[in-house]
Tab-separated table of C-alpha atoms in Angstrom:
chain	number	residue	atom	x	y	z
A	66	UNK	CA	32.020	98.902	65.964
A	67	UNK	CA	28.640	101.184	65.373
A	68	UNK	CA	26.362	101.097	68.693
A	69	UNK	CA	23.422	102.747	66.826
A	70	UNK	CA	20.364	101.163	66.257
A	71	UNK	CA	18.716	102.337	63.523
A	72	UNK	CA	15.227	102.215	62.647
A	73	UNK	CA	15.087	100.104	59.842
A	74	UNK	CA	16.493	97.459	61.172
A	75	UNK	CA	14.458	98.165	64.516
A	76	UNK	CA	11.097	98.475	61.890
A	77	UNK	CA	12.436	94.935	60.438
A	78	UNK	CA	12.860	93.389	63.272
A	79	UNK	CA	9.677	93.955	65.003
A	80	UNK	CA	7.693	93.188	61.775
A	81	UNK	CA	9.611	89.775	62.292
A	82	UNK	CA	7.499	89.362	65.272
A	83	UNK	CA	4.510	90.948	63.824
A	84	UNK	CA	4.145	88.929	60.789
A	85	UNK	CA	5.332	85.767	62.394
A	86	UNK	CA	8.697	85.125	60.253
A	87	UNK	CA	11.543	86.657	58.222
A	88	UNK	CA	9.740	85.905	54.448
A	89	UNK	CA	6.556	86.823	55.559
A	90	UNK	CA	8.101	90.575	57.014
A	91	UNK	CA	10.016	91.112	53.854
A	92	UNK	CA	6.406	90.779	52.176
A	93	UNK	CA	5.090	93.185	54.510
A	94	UNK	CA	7.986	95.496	54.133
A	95	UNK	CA	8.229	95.602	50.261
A	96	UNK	CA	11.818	94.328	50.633
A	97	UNK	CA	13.949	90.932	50.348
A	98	UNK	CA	14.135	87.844	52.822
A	99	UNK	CA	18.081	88.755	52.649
A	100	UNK	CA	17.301	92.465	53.807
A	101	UNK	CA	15.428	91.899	56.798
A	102	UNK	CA	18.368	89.235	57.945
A	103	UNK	CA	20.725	91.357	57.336
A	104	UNK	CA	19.008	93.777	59.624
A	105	UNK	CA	18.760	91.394	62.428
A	106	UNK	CA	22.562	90.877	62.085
A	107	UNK	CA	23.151	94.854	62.127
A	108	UNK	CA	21.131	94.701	65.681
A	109	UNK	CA	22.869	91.478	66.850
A	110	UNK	CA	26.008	93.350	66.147
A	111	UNK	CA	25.662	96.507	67.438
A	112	UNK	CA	23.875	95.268	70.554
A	113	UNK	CA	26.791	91.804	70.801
A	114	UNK	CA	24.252	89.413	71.722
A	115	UNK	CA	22.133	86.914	69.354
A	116	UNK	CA	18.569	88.367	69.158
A	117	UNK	CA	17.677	85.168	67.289
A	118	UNK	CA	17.801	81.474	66.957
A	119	UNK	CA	16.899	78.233	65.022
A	120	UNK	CA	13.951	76.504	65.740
A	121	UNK	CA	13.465	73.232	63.680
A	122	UNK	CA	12.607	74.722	60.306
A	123	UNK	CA	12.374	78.137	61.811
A	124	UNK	CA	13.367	80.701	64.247
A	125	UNK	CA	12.605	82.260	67.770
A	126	UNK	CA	13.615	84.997	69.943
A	127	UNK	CA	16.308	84.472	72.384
A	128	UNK	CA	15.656	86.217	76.064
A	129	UNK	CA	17.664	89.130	74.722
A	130	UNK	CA	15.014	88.972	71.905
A	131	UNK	CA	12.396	89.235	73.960
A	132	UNK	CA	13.696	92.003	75.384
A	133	UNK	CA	14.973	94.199	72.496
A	134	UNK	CA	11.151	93.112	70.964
A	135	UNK	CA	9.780	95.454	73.741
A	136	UNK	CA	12.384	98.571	73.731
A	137	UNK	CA	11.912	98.409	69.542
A	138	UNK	CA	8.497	98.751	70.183
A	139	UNK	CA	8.950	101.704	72.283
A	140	UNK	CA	11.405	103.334	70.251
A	141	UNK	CA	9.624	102.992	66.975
A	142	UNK	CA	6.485	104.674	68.846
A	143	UNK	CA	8.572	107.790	70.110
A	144	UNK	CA	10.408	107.884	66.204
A	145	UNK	CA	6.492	107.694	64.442
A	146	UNK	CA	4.858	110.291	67.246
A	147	UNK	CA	7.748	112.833	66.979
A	148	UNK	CA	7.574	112.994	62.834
A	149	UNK	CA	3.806	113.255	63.407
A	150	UNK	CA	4.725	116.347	66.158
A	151	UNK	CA	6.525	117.914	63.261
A	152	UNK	CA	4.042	117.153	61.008
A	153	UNK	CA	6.308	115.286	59.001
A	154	UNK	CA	5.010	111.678	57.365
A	155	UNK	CA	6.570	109.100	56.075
A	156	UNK	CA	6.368	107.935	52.709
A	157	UNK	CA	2.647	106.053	52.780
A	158	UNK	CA	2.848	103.288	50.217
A	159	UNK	CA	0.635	101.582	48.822
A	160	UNK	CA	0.650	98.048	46.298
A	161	UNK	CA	-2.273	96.910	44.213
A	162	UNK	CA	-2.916	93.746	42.331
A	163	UNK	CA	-5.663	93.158	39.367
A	164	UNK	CA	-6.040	90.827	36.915
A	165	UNK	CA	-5.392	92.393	33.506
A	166	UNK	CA	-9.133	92.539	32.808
A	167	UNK	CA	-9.842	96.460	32.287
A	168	UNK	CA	-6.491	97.191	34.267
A	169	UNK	CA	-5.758	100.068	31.736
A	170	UNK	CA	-8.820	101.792	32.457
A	171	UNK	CA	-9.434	101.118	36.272
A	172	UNK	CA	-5.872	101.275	37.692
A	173	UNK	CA	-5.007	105.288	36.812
A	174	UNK	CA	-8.164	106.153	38.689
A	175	UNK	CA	-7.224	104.335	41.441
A	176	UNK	CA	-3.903	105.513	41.746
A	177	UNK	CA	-5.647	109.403	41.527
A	178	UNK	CA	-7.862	108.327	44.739
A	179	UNK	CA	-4.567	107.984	46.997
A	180	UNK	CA	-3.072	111.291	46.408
A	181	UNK	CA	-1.009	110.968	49.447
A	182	UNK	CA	0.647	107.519	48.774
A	183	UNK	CA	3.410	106.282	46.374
A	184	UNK	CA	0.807	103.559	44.494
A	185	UNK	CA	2.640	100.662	42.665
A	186	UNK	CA	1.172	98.020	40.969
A	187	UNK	CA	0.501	94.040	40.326
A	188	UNK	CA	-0.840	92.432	37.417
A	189	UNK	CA	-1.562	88.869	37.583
A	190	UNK	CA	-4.081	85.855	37.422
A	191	UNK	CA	-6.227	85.891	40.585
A	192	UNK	CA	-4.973	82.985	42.534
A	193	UNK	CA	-1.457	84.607	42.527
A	194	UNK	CA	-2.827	87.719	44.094
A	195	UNK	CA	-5.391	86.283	46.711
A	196	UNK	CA	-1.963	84.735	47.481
A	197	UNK	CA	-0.086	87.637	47.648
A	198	UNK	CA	-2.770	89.471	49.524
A	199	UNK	CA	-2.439	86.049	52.152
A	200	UNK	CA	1.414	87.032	52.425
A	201	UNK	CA	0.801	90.883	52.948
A	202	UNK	CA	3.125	91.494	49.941
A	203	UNK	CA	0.105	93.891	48.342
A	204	UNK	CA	-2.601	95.575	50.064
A	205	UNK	CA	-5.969	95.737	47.564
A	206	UNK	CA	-6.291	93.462	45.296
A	207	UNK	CA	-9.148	94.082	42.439
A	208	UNK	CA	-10.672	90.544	41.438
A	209	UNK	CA	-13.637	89.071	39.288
A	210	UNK	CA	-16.032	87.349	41.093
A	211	UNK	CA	-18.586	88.522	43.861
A	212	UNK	CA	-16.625	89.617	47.449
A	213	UNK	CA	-17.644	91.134	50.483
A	214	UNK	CA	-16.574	94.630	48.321
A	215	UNK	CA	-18.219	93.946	45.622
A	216	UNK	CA	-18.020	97.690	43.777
A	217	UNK	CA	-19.659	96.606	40.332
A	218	UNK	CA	-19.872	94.671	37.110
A	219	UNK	CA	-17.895	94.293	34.355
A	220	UNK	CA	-19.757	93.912	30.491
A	221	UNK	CA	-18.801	91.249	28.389
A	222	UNK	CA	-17.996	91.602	25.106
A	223	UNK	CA	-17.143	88.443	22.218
A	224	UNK	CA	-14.423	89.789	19.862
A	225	UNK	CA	-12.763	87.719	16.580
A	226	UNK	CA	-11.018	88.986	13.785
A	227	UNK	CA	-12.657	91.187	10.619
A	228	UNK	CA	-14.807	88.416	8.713
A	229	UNK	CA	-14.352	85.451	10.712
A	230	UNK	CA	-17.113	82.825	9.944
A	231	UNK	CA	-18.883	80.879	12.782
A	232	UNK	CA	-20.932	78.813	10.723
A	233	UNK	CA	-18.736	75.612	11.076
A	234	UNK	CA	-18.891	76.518	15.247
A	235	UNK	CA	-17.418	78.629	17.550
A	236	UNK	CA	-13.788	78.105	18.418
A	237	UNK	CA	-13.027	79.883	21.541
A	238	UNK	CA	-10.176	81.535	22.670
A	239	UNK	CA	-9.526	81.197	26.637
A	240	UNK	CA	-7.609	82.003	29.482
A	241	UNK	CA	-5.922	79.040	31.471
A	242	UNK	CA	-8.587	77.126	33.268
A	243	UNK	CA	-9.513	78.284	36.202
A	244	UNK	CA	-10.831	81.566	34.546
A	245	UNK	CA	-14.578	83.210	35.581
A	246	UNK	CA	-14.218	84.372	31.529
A	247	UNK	CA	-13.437	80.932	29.990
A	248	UNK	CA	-16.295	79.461	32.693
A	249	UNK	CA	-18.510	82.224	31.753
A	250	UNK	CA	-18.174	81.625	27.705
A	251	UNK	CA	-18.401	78.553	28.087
A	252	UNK	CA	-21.812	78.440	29.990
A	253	UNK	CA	-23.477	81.446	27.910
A	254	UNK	CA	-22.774	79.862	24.667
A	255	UNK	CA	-23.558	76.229	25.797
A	256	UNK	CA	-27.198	77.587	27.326
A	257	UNK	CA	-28.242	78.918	23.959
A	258	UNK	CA	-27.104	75.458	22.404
A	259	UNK	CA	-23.996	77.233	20.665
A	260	UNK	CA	-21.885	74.710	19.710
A	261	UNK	CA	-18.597	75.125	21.421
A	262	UNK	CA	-15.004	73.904	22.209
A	263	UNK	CA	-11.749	75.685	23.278
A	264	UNK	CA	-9.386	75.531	20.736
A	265	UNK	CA	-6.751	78.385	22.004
A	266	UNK	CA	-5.517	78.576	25.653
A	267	UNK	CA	-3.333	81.348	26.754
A	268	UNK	CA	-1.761	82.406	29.657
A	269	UNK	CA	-2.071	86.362	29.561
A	270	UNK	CA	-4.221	88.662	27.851
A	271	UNK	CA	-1.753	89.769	25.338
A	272	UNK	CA	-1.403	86.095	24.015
A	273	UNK	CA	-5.393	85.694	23.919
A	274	UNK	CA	-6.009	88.477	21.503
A	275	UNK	CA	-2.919	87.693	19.519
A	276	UNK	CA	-4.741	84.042	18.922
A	277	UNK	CA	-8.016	85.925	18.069
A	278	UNK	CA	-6.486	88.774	15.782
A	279	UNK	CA	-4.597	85.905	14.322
A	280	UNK	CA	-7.710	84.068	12.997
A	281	UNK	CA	-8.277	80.950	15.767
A	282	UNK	CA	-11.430	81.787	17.302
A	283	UNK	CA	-13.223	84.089	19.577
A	284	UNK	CA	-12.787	85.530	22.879
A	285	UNK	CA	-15.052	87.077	25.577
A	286	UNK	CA	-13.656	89.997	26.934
A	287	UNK	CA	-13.905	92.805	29.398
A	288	UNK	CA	-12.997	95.966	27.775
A	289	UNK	CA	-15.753	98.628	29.116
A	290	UNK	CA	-16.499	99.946	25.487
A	291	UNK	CA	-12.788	100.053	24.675
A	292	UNK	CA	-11.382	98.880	20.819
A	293	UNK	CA	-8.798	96.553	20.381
A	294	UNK	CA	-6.473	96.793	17.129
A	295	UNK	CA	-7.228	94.310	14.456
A	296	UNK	CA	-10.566	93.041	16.570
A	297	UNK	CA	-14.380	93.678	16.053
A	298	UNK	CA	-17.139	92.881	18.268
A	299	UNK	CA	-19.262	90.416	17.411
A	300	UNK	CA	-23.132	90.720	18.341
A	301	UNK	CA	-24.263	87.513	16.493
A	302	UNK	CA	-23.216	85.439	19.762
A	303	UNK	CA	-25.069	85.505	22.491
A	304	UNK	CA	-24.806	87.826	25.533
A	305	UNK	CA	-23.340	87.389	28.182
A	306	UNK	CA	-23.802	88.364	31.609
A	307	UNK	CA	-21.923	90.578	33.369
A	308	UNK	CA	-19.153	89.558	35.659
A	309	UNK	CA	-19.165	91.250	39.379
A	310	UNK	CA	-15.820	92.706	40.273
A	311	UNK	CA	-14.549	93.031	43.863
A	312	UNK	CA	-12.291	94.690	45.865
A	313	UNK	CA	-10.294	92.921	48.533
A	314	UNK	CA	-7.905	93.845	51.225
A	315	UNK	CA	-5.342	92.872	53.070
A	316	UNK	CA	-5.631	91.822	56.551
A	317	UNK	CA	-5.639	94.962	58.405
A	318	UNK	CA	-5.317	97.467	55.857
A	319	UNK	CA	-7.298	100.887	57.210
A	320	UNK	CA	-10.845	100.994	56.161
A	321	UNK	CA	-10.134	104.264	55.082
A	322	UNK	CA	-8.262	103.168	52.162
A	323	UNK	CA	-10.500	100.385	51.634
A	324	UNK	CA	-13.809	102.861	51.175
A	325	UNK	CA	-11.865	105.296	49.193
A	326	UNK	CA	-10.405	102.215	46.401
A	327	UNK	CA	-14.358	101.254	46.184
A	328	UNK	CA	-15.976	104.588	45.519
A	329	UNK	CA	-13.579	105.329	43.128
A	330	UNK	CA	-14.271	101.873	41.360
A	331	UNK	CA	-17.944	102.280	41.754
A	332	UNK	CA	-17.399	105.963	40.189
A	333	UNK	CA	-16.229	103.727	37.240
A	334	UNK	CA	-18.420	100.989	36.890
């Protein structure tokens, strides 16, 4: 039987401790529930003694938990400082989340602003990533609405397909409620007495601009001057206001990081 301990499973089972659970580490980690248990077992086994036990609806260290917690601590610190001695790093990753709004222009610029990191990313609606930023399983998240990062604004656009008439009214084309572009629609074209109703919900931007190229209304959209096939801009609506985008962070991400994702947006915006 191996008597190693290896430092994944040492890295896994400290984050355990860290993050305050086994799902919550395998967020933090970038791997799977089943991963960091299977680690824990590789200690237990290697060391003979449970490291871990059931606790209601969770877990706790045993003494010999406790103890290994410490050591783990200490080993991981010599393992870190001697690559550092060597000047040898290890892979810096990094995950970011953003609603699809202007993704395909803003996300390759942020991934050029972290040079030294392996940059993978999220694309979602925003509760799902304040969620995921909650949970530690990304580490920025770029989201519409005002933030303590706020790093701009993005311009609205209405879009509809080639010789759509409005005269009858406007059938709009939305994101799912809750949406800050559906709310923001909404308001602008109710405040200029526009009347208005949604008659096209959609989950993703793909499916909202399929339902406007395919004749059922028109959408507001942040696109930052870009054209969408088989769409035209309308300017016989009424503007709309900007909406402010933000950049937040996961709980102790380096500020570093943090100032380098905003000046690259503001660069942008």
């Amino acid at each position: 039987m191996s008597r190693i301990l290896d430092i994944g499973p040492l890295r896994s089972f400290v984050a355990v401790a860290d993050c305050g659970g086994f799902q919550r580490a395998a967020s933090a980690l970038h791997l799977t529930q089943g991963a960091v248990s299977q680690h824990v077992r590789r200690l237990e086994s290697a060391l003979g003694r449970a490291l871990v036990e059931r606790d209601g609806r969770g877990s706790r260290f045993t003494a010999d938990g406790e103890t290994l917690l410490t050591r783990a601590r200490r080993i991981l610190a010599a393992h870190d400082e001697t690559l550092a001695a060597f000047a040898v790093e290890a892979e810096a990753r990094l995950v970011i989340g953003s609603t699809e709004h202007a993704a395909d222009q803003l996300l390759p610029a942020l991934a050029a602003a972290f040079p030294g990191h392996r940059v993978r990313f999220r694309i979602d609606r925003g509760a799902p990533l304040r969620a995921a930023l909650a949970d530690g399983r990304i580490d920025l998240a770029l989201l519409i609405g005002p933030g303590e990062h706020t790093v701009g604004a993005l311009p609205l656009t209405w879009y509809s397909a080639p010789g759509l008439d409005l005269d009858g009214g406007v059938s709009l084309v939305a994101f799912d409620a809750p949406c800050a572009l559906r709310n923001r629609a909404l308001e602008t074209l109710a405040s200029r007495g526009v009347p208005a109703e949604v008659g096209c919900e959609a989950a993703n931007l793909a499916g909202v601009q399929a339902a406007v190229r395919a004749g059922l209304g028109v959408a507001l959209m942040a696109t930052l001057g870009q054209k969408i096939d088989g769409l035209v801009a309308r300017d016989d609506l009424p503007a709309a206001e900007p909406l402010a985008l933000s950049v937040w962070p996961r709980r102790g991400l380096s500020p570093d990081l943090l100032g380098d994702a905003a000046d690259s947006l503001r660069s942008l915006l």
